[in-house]
Amino acid sequence: MIVVLDGARLTCEQVHRAAHGSGILMGSTQHAELAWRTAGSLTGPVYGQTTGVGANKDVPVEASGLDLLRSHAGGAGPLIEESRARATLVVRLNQLLTGGSGLDPALLPALASAVNRGLTPPIRTYGAIGTGDLTALATTALCLLGELPWTPASGEGHARSADATPRLPSDSGDVPRFALASGDALPFISSGAATLADAALACHRLRLLLTAATAVAAHSFRAVDASLEPLAQAVQRRPNQAAVAAGLRALVGATSPRHIQDPYGYRAFPQVHGAVLDALDYAEQAVTEDLNTAPENPLIADGRAWHNGNFHSARVALALDALRAALVQTATLSATRLTTLTDPAHTGLLPFLAERPGLSGVMILEYVAHSALAALRQLAVPVTLGTGVLSLGTEDHASFTPQAARSTLAATEPFEIILACELVAAVRALRQRGLPCDIPLDPAMADRPLDGDIDAARGLLPGLALHRPPRPRVEAVEITAGSADRTARAELRGLDDTAAAGVAVGRGHDHTDGGADDAVDVPVDRGEPGGEQTRHGMVVVAHHGHVGGDPEALLVRRRVHPVGDRVAEAEEGPVPVAEHPAGDLRGGRQRLGSGDHLDVQPQPPALGEDVHVRGPVGSAGHGRGE
């Protein structure tokens, strides 16, 4: 799928797709062109164009831009993976489209061409501290100039060797070239694009893994008959915590708990995992904003050059540090659940899920998981505790965001391994207990090397993240007389935050209290006092939906038409969500009869996806107005 870059709407998921082979389509360059014309008309000193940089900020210079690129392209260490280098080009191109750099917009198609041809610059690992990815972008600029060779796509995801990596000759006619002017040099490298690329890739990967973690935990819940009572979230109003609890309830289904109270790995999972998702939400927001912001110093806007510190990425660094610290918390719970899966007191099976007494079974999984957990704890050390003073004291603070982004990206591997170990053990426990399990892992119980099982489980995690729980059913069991303000009362059963935290009704809405049985006010569209009301409306929305306003929050629509006094016929079937604009939630009307059943999706469908309504239609008796 093509990723469209317009300088305003790039997401972490799109960075991931573009980094792994999706083509890009460049949007309008009008903002970049306006900034370029403004830059060309400036008079007076402009940092980095008429002066030196860093401690040389007060030194007038002429045409030093190309020397700046050559001097700053001095990174060190191994080459970064081509997917990360490709993501760097995508992020920098999107930033340039916002129109703050003032460089020649004719350069932008050359960057887009490099991405679509699979060409990447030879970016080395070390050389940035959170005040701009100077070495990475100076290296990229020299590729555009033809002074360094581009690296063709190899299809490999691992780090590349500088000596073994094939290069395209810089004088080849089949490579993107652009003759940057001296004044284009600093504007091009004044960005943290490589850091943001790593951060975006990390956020996307963790979003998948953290979603999969709920599904993995659900298998452990079933394997040890953990109590679902702690998953009741009526008291807490923390959206991510409630979402985790709801997802678990939907995935686990009905259970008979083995113990009155389980270890924290089960009992406190929604609280811990929900907090991790909070941290991820904040980090992803910080990264996404910077993906679509002009970071250059000076910034060309409103007819002048603005000297600023927008290149400084402390906010992203702090968010990523917090995310890694949070990740350790839920990873630790995964390791503790793995321990319970090996314990007969929790499973009723042999120790370590062995095939027969005395064998080791899955004992080694605990060692692997805790080894990975130790690595994860090392990666969680906050990088923002340090700083640096550089360039003769002119640059007297550093956030070390590149290190935070690299650590967060690296943290995905040990976290994935920990989840995989838990999944292998949970699947074995379920099978030994004769419980249903459709995870395609090796069913053999004999002692054997488990590295293949771990690798297979790691490969299954993305699929688990995309799995949707079965739809819970919400039943309107009674509609009774309302108050003088012409409302009826709909008593609902089976409605809790698994299915919804809000109900949009008619032109208004009422929030549920989160209980298993609940009541909401239903406005009456027409009908005389004492007469039978014929039109009641209800739309049940997911707990994270926007009640009464978001077209994607419209999950269910059902109409019950009155026929005669006590007879109803139902219209049911697919209703495309895209047919219902936001205003329809507020102004539309639906009829709901006592006993009607509504199927509710925990997650909103995509626009245009058909939503099917199933279940019998009950009595046509509607509440009577007062």
Coordinates of N, CA and C in Angstrom, one line a residue, residues 69-70 73 121 136-150 170 177-178:
L69 N 28.9 19.8 5.3 CA 28.4 18.4 5.0 C 29.6 17.4 5.1
R70 N 30.7 17.8 4.5 CA 31.8 16.9 4.5 C 32.4 16.7 5.9
A73 N 29.8 14.4 8.2 CA 29.5 13.1 7.8 C 30.4 12.0 8.4
P121 N 21.3 5.6 2.3 CA 22.6 6.1 2.5 C 23.3 5.2 3.6
A136 N 24.1 11.4 10.3 CA 23.2 10.6 9.4 C 22.8 11.4 8.2
L137 N 22.4 12.7 8.4 CA 21.8 13.5 7.3 C 22.9 14.1 6.5
A138 N 24.1 14.4 7.1 CA 25.2 14.8 6.2 C 25.7 13.7 5.3
T139 N 25.7 12.5 5.8 CA 26.0 11.3 4.9 C 25.0 11.2 3.8
T140 N 23.7 11.4 4.1 CA 22.6 11.4 3.1 C 22.8 12.5 2.0
A141 N 23.2 13.6 2.5 CA 23.4 14.8 1.6 C 24.6 14.5 0.6
L142 N 25.6 13.8 1.1 CA 26.8 13.5 0.3 C 26.4 12.5 -0.7
C143 N 25.4 11.6 -0.4 CA 25.0 10.6 -1.4 C 24.2 11.4 -2.5
L144 N 23.4 12.4 -2.2 CA 22.7 13.2 -3.2 C 23.7 14.0 -4.0
L145 N 24.8 14.4 -3.4 CA 25.8 15.2 -4.2 C 26.6 14.3 -5.1
G146 N 26.6 13.0 -4.8 CA 27.4 12.0 -5.6 C 28.8 11.8 -5.0
E147 N 29.0 12.3 -3.8 CA 30.3 12.1 -3.1 C 30.4 10.8 -2.3
L148 N 29.3 10.2 -2.0 CA 29.2 8.9 -1.3 C 28.3 8.1 -2.1
P149 N 28.5 6.8 -2.2 CA 27.6 5.9 -3.0 C 26.4 5.5 -2.2
W150 N 25.2 5.4 -2.9 CA 24.0 4.8 -2.3 C 24.2 3.3 -2.1
S170 N 29.0 6.2 -7.4 CA 28.4 7.6 -7.3 C 28.3 8.2 -8.7
R177 N 20.5 12.1 -7.8 CA 21.5 13.1 -7.6 C 20.8 14.4 -7.5
F178 N 21.4 15.3 -6.6 CA 21.0 16.7 -6.6 C 22.1 17.5 -6.1

